[in-house]
């Protein structure tokens, strides 16, 4: 019923096509704020948006399936830069729009004051499990950004989800709403079917959706589809920046405790539908 209610609210918004959305608010350099929102809260939240809010519509569809394959070095340099809160850090992934089979190789750079710059290269979807066809592009971006990634970049984590995208013209900002969230690493997977990850993307100022969430007591949290997902599936890794998020949204809060310095398992997830023996990451 909740998903149907969300679809109904999105169906009432004015549509916008992809070319116009990109022209109005490409926001390749931006400030992101991320929230974990119960699905049951979304319909009421969306119904409070300004009348000029527009929703991405492609051939009548307003919810689209995504797959991201994340790549990292043998020593997980990308992950550890995030785990230890390095000021400048990078993320390499392929992103495939499963409904259209369009695919991009992306390099995201986090810089000063939480700014994010994304570099993209058109990619063949059949190559999405490997970075090698685009390794020269990745190296060129990292060199330009004075970031070193030693060793091969191999597939480390796969995420899938459904996304709806909103444009808020008043602040020239975008909002993405991700549901049906799922992570896969080797034979281990997890899913969060009862929540959405809402991300606001603006040049600087908070968007109307930020204020609506704050009014409901929902604050921005530290979450990264790559790093938080990998921390949940790999209890041997440091998880400091996302520990509160893992406790609150990925694990049984009552059973949670601080992770010791050495490897130790996470508490048994409750929201997470885990552990399944399935295909590998790629």
GROMACS .gro file of C-alpha atoms in nm:
model
  282
    1UNK     CA    1   0.000   0.000   0.000
    2UNK     CA    2   0.283   0.243   0.083
    3UNK     CA    3   0.447   0.202  -0.258
    4UNK     CA    4   0.112   0.258  -0.428
    5UNK     CA    5   0.062   0.574  -0.224
    6UNK     CA    6   0.406   0.701  -0.328
    7UNK     CA    7   0.329   0.627  -0.694
    8UNK     CA    8  -0.002   0.811  -0.660
    9UNK     CA    9   0.162   1.126  -0.520
   10UNK     CA   10   0.436   1.122  -0.784
   11UNK     CA   11   0.167   1.082  -1.048
   12UNK     CA   12   0.014   1.416  -0.948
   13UNK     CA   13   0.337   1.614  -1.003
   14UNK     CA   14   0.418   1.798  -1.325
   15UNK     CA   15   0.652   1.587  -1.540
   16UNK     CA   16   0.991   1.695  -1.673
   17UNK     CA   17   1.199   1.518  -1.936
   18UNK     CA   18   1.561   1.420  -1.886
   19UNK     CA   19   1.716   1.679  -2.124
   20UNK     CA   20   1.528   1.962  -1.954
   21UNK     CA   21   1.619   1.831  -1.608
   22UNK     CA   22   1.988   1.820  -1.699
   23UNK     CA   23   1.969   2.167  -1.850
   24UNK     CA   24   1.796   2.312  -1.542
   25UNK     CA   25   1.997   2.139  -1.269
   26UNK     CA   26   2.283   1.921  -1.383
   27UNK     CA   27   2.464   1.995  -1.054
   28UNK     CA   28   2.776   1.796  -1.128
   29UNK     CA   29   2.945   2.008  -0.857
   30UNK     CA   30   2.713   2.022  -0.558
   31UNK     CA   31   2.647   1.970  -0.189
   32UNK     CA   32   2.455   1.652  -0.100
   33UNK     CA   33   2.251   1.580   0.211
   34UNK     CA   34   2.132   1.225   0.271
   35UNK     CA   35   1.850   1.090   0.484
   36UNK     CA   36   1.706   0.749   0.569
   37UNK     CA   37   1.328   0.785   0.568
   38UNK     CA   38   1.065   0.522   0.657
   39UNK     CA   39   0.860   0.438   0.350
   40UNK     CA   40   0.540   0.502   0.544
   41UNK     CA   41   0.647   0.867   0.588
   42UNK     CA   42   0.707   0.944   0.222
   43UNK     CA   43   0.353   0.991   0.086
   44UNK     CA   44   0.269   1.262   0.342
   45UNK     CA   45   0.607   1.427   0.287
   46UNK     CA   46   0.572   1.434  -0.091
   47UNK     CA   47   0.220   1.575  -0.069
   48UNK     CA   48   0.362   1.886   0.104
   49UNK     CA   49   0.595   1.980  -0.181
   50UNK     CA   50   0.546   2.310  -0.363
   51UNK     CA   51   0.307   2.304  -0.656
   52UNK     CA   52   0.589   2.381  -0.900
   53UNK     CA   53   0.784   2.065  -0.807
   54UNK     CA   54   0.847   1.850  -1.113
   55UNK     CA   55   0.922   1.479  -1.144
   56UNK     CA   56   1.144   1.309  -1.400
   57UNK     CA   57   0.921   1.128  -1.650
   58UNK     CA   58   1.053   0.907  -1.929
   59UNK     CA   59   0.790   0.746  -2.153
   60UNK     CA   60   0.536   0.764  -1.872
   61UNK     CA   61   0.761   0.603  -1.610
   62UNK     CA   62   0.859   0.793  -1.294
   63UNK     CA   63   1.055   0.523  -1.113
   64UNK     CA   64   1.364   0.365  -1.266
   65UNK     CA   65   1.587   0.069  -1.187
   66UNK     CA   66   1.955   0.139  -1.121
   67UNK     CA   67   2.259  -0.083  -1.076
   68UNK     CA   68   2.597   0.045  -0.954
   69UNK     CA   69   2.917  -0.159  -0.951
   70UNK     CA   70   3.182  -0.007  -0.722
   71UNK     CA   71   3.554  -0.059  -0.779
   72UNK     CA   72   3.837  -0.034  -0.530
   73UNK     CA   73   4.206  -0.112  -0.496
   74UNK     CA   74   4.335  -0.432  -0.330
   75UNK     CA   75   4.386  -0.232  -0.008
   76UNK     CA   76   4.040  -0.069  -0.043
   77UNK     CA   77   4.186   0.281  -0.076
   78UNK     CA   78   3.852   0.437  -0.168
   79UNK     CA   79   3.679   0.277   0.130
   80UNK     CA   80   3.951   0.364   0.381
   81UNK     CA   81   3.970   0.726   0.265
   82UNK     CA   82   3.601   0.752   0.353
   83UNK     CA   83   3.633   0.550   0.676
   84UNK     CA   84   3.913   0.775   0.803
   85UNK     CA   85   3.744   1.091   0.673
   86UNK     CA   86   4.017   1.203   0.443
   87UNK     CA   87   3.941   1.549   0.309
   88UNK     CA   88   3.998   1.445  -0.050
   89UNK     CA   89   3.866   1.107  -0.150
   90UNK     CA   90   3.737   0.930  -0.457
   91UNK     CA   91   3.484   0.675  -0.568
   92UNK     CA   92   3.483   0.479  -0.895
   93UNK     CA   93   3.175   0.299  -1.022
   94UNK     CA   94   2.974   0.204  -1.326
   95UNK     CA   95   2.612   0.306  -1.317
   96UNK     CA   96   2.363   0.126  -1.538
   97UNK     CA   97   2.009   0.243  -1.599
   98UNK     CA   98   1.856  -0.100  -1.628
   99UNK     CA   99   1.535   0.006  -1.801
  100UNK     CA  100   1.720   0.168  -2.093
  101UNK     CA  101   2.051  -0.023  -2.068
  102UNK     CA  102   2.240   0.308  -2.070
  103UNK     CA  103   2.564   0.291  -1.874
  104UNK     CA  104   2.829   0.534  -1.750
  105UNK     CA  105   3.168   0.503  -1.587
  106UNK     CA  106   3.183   0.760  -1.308
  107UNK     CA  107   3.456   0.904  -1.088
  108UNK     CA  108   3.331   1.106  -0.789
  109UNK     CA  109   3.568   1.336  -0.606
  110UNK     CA  110   3.494   1.470  -0.257
  111UNK     CA  111   3.669   1.798  -0.190
  112UNK     CA  112   3.664   2.082   0.059
  113UNK     CA  113   3.348   2.162   0.254
  114UNK     CA  114   3.179   1.839   0.142
  115UNK     CA  115   3.167   1.951  -0.222
  116UNK     CA  116   3.132   1.671  -0.478
  117UNK     CA  117   3.244   1.671  -0.840
  118UNK     CA  118   3.137   1.388  -1.071
  119UNK     CA  119   3.316   1.297  -1.394
  120UNK     CA  120   3.134   1.066  -1.639
  121UNK     CA  121   3.223   0.861  -1.944
  122UNK     CA  122   2.968   0.679  -2.165
  123UNK     CA  123   3.022   0.306  -2.118
  124UNK     CA  124   2.900  -0.021  -2.264
  125UNK     CA  125   2.666  -0.199  -2.024
  126UNK     CA  126   2.831  -0.528  -2.114
  127UNK     CA  127   3.154  -0.388  -1.963
  128UNK     CA  128   2.999  -0.262  -1.640
  129UNK     CA  129   3.167  -0.530  -1.430
  130UNK     CA  130   3.515  -0.409  -1.527
  131UNK     CA  131   3.692  -0.075  -1.517
  132UNK     CA  132   3.962  -0.174  -1.766
  133UNK     CA  133   3.801  -0.031  -2.084
  134UNK     CA  134   3.786   0.308  -1.908
  135UNK     CA  135   4.095   0.288  -1.688
  136UNK     CA  136   4.272   0.565  -1.883
  137UNK     CA  137   3.976   0.796  -1.814
  138UNK     CA  138   3.981   0.709  -1.442
  139UNK     CA  139   4.357   0.765  -1.418
  140UNK     CA  140   4.330   1.096  -1.600
  141UNK     CA  141   4.064   1.224  -1.358
  142UNK     CA  142   4.251   1.106  -1.049
  143UNK     CA  143   4.580   1.254  -1.174
  144UNK     CA  144   4.410   1.586  -1.244
  145UNK     CA  145   4.267   1.580  -0.892
  146UNK     CA  146   4.609   1.481  -0.747
  147UNK     CA  147   4.472   1.156  -0.607
  148UNK     CA  148   4.667   0.830  -0.627
  149UNK     CA  149   4.497   0.489  -0.654
  150UNK     CA  150   4.768   0.224  -0.655
  151UNK     CA  151   4.700  -0.120  -0.797
  152UNK     CA  152   4.413  -0.266  -0.995
  153UNK     CA  153   4.059  -0.143  -0.949
  154UNK     CA  154   3.840  -0.450  -0.903
  155UNK     CA  155   3.463  -0.485  -0.845
  156UNK     CA  156   3.395  -0.474  -0.471
  157UNK     CA  157   3.023  -0.412  -0.422
  158UNK     CA  158   2.703  -0.404  -0.631
  159UNK     CA  159   2.396  -0.203  -0.537
  160UNK     CA  160   2.052  -0.206  -0.697
  161UNK     CA  161   1.753   0.016  -0.624
  162UNK     CA  162   1.462   0.210  -0.774
  163UNK     CA  163   1.496   0.586  -0.809
  164UNK     CA  164   1.258   0.875  -0.862
  165UNK     CA  165   1.402   1.222  -0.924
  166UNK     CA  166   1.242   1.557  -0.842
  167UNK     CA  167   1.332   1.909  -0.953
  168UNK     CA  168   1.265   2.199  -0.716
  169UNK     CA  169   1.277   2.503  -0.945
  170UNK     CA  170   1.275   2.763  -0.666
  171UNK     CA  171   1.617   2.653  -0.541
  172UNK     CA  172   1.734   2.487  -0.867
  173UNK     CA  173   1.791   2.169  -0.668
  174UNK     CA  174   1.726   1.801  -0.722
  175UNK     CA  175   1.596   1.534  -0.489
  176UNK     CA  176   1.640   1.161  -0.546
  177UNK     CA  177   1.429   0.898  -0.369
  178UNK     CA  178   1.578   0.548  -0.367
  179UNK     CA  179   1.371   0.244  -0.266
  180UNK     CA  180   1.403  -0.137  -0.292
  181UNK     CA  181   1.762  -0.098  -0.174
  182UNK     CA  182   1.987  -0.399  -0.209
  183UNK     CA  183   2.363  -0.462  -0.168
  184UNK     CA  184   2.566  -0.760  -0.290
  185UNK     CA  185   2.926  -0.853  -0.207
  186UNK     CA  186   3.039  -1.197  -0.311
  187UNK     CA  187   2.789  -1.453  -0.178
  188UNK     CA  188   2.651  -1.213   0.083
  189UNK     CA  189   2.366  -0.970   0.031
  190UNK     CA  190   2.136  -0.745   0.229
  191UNK     CA  191   1.824  -0.543   0.157
  192UNK     CA  192   1.633  -0.262   0.326
  193UNK     CA  193   1.278  -0.290   0.192
  194UNK     CA  194   1.113  -0.071   0.456
  195UNK     CA  195   1.309   0.253   0.411
  196UNK     CA  196   1.411   0.497   0.141
  197UNK     CA  197   1.734   0.689   0.101
  198UNK     CA  198   1.644   1.049   0.018
  199UNK     CA  199   1.921   1.270  -0.114
  200UNK     CA  200   1.900   1.643  -0.176
  201UNK     CA  201   2.145   1.789  -0.425
  202UNK     CA  202   2.191   2.166  -0.429
  203UNK     CA  203   2.458   2.422  -0.503
  204UNK     CA  204   2.473   2.526  -0.135
  205UNK     CA  205   2.150   2.632   0.035
  206UNK     CA  206   1.911   2.378   0.185
  207UNK     CA  207   1.620   2.274  -0.037
  208UNK     CA  208   1.253   2.273   0.061
  209UNK     CA  209   1.269   1.896   0.111
  210UNK     CA  210   1.550   1.943   0.364
  211UNK     CA  211   1.329   2.175   0.567
  212UNK     CA  212   1.031   1.941   0.548
  213UNK     CA  213   1.245   1.654   0.677
  214UNK     CA  214   1.396   1.868   0.954
  215UNK     CA  215   1.045   1.971   1.062
  216UNK     CA  216   0.965   1.600   1.104
  217UNK     CA  217   1.276   1.548   1.312
  218UNK     CA  218   1.462   1.366   1.034
  219UNK     CA  219   1.818   1.493   1.009
  220UNK     CA  220   2.095   1.434   0.756
  221UNK     CA  221   2.304   1.129   0.835
  222UNK     CA  222   2.632   0.983   0.724
  223UNK     CA  223   2.553   0.718   0.469
  224UNK     CA  224   2.724   0.606   0.152
  225UNK     CA  225   2.574   0.335  -0.062
  226UNK     CA  226   2.925   0.203  -0.115
  227UNK     CA  227   3.097   0.253   0.218
  228UNK     CA  228   2.803   0.194   0.452
  229UNK     CA  229   2.690  -0.108   0.254
  230UNK     CA  230   3.039  -0.257   0.252
  231UNK     CA  231   3.077  -0.189   0.626
  232UNK     CA  232   2.751  -0.375   0.690
  233UNK     CA  233   2.866  -0.675   0.489
  234UNK     CA  234   3.232  -0.672   0.595
  235UNK     CA  235   3.253  -0.667   0.978
  236UNK     CA  236   3.633  -0.673   0.956
  237UNK     CA  237   3.642  -0.315   0.823
  238UNK     CA  238   3.648   0.008   1.028
  239UNK     CA  239   3.301   0.166   1.038
  240UNK     CA  240   3.343   0.481   1.250
  241UNK     CA  241   3.168   0.739   1.028
  242UNK     CA  242   2.862   0.516   0.974
  243UNK     CA  243   2.838   0.337   1.308
  244UNK     CA  244   2.528   0.527   1.420
  245UNK     CA  245   2.363   0.470   1.082
  246UNK     CA  246   2.446   0.100   1.093
  247UNK     CA  247   2.302   0.067   1.442
  248UNK     CA  248   1.986   0.259   1.372
  249UNK     CA  249   1.894   0.147   1.024
  250UNK     CA  250   2.088  -0.170   0.942
  251UNK     CA  251   2.104  -0.354   1.273
  252UNK     CA  252   1.908  -0.442   1.583
  253UNK     CA  253   1.961  -0.133   1.800
  254UNK     CA  254   1.903  -0.319   2.122
  255UNK     CA  255   2.180  -0.562   2.042
  256UNK     CA  256   2.426  -0.310   1.903
  257UNK     CA  257   2.754  -0.234   2.076
  258UNK     CA  258   3.076  -0.054   1.989
  259UNK     CA  259   3.294  -0.246   1.751
  260UNK     CA  260   3.628  -0.336   1.912
  261UNK     CA  261   3.954  -0.251   1.741
  262UNK     CA  262   3.985  -0.600   1.594
  263UNK     CA  263   3.740  -0.784   1.368
  264UNK     CA  264   3.405  -0.868   1.522
  265UNK     CA  265   3.064  -0.940   1.371
  266UNK     CA  266   2.786  -0.687   1.344
  267UNK     CA  267   2.469  -0.753   1.546
  268UNK     CA  268   2.218  -0.967   1.360
  269UNK     CA  269   2.024  -0.734   1.128
  270UNK     CA  270   1.648  -0.702   1.172
  271UNK     CA  271   1.552  -0.462   0.891
  272UNK     CA  272   1.804  -0.636   0.672
  273UNK     CA  273   1.689  -0.944   0.484
  274UNK     CA  274   2.022  -1.124   0.498
  275UNK     CA  275   2.227  -1.358   0.445
  276UNK     CA  276   2.177  -1.523   0.110
  277UNK     CA  277   2.414  -1.742  -0.081
  278UNK     CA  278   2.390  -1.606  -0.430
  279UNK     CA  279   2.598  -1.506  -0.727
  280UNK     CA  280   2.918  -1.308  -0.686
  281UNK     CA  281   2.944  -0.928  -0.708
  282UNK     CA  282   2.983  -0.920  -1.079
   0.00000   0.00000   0.00000
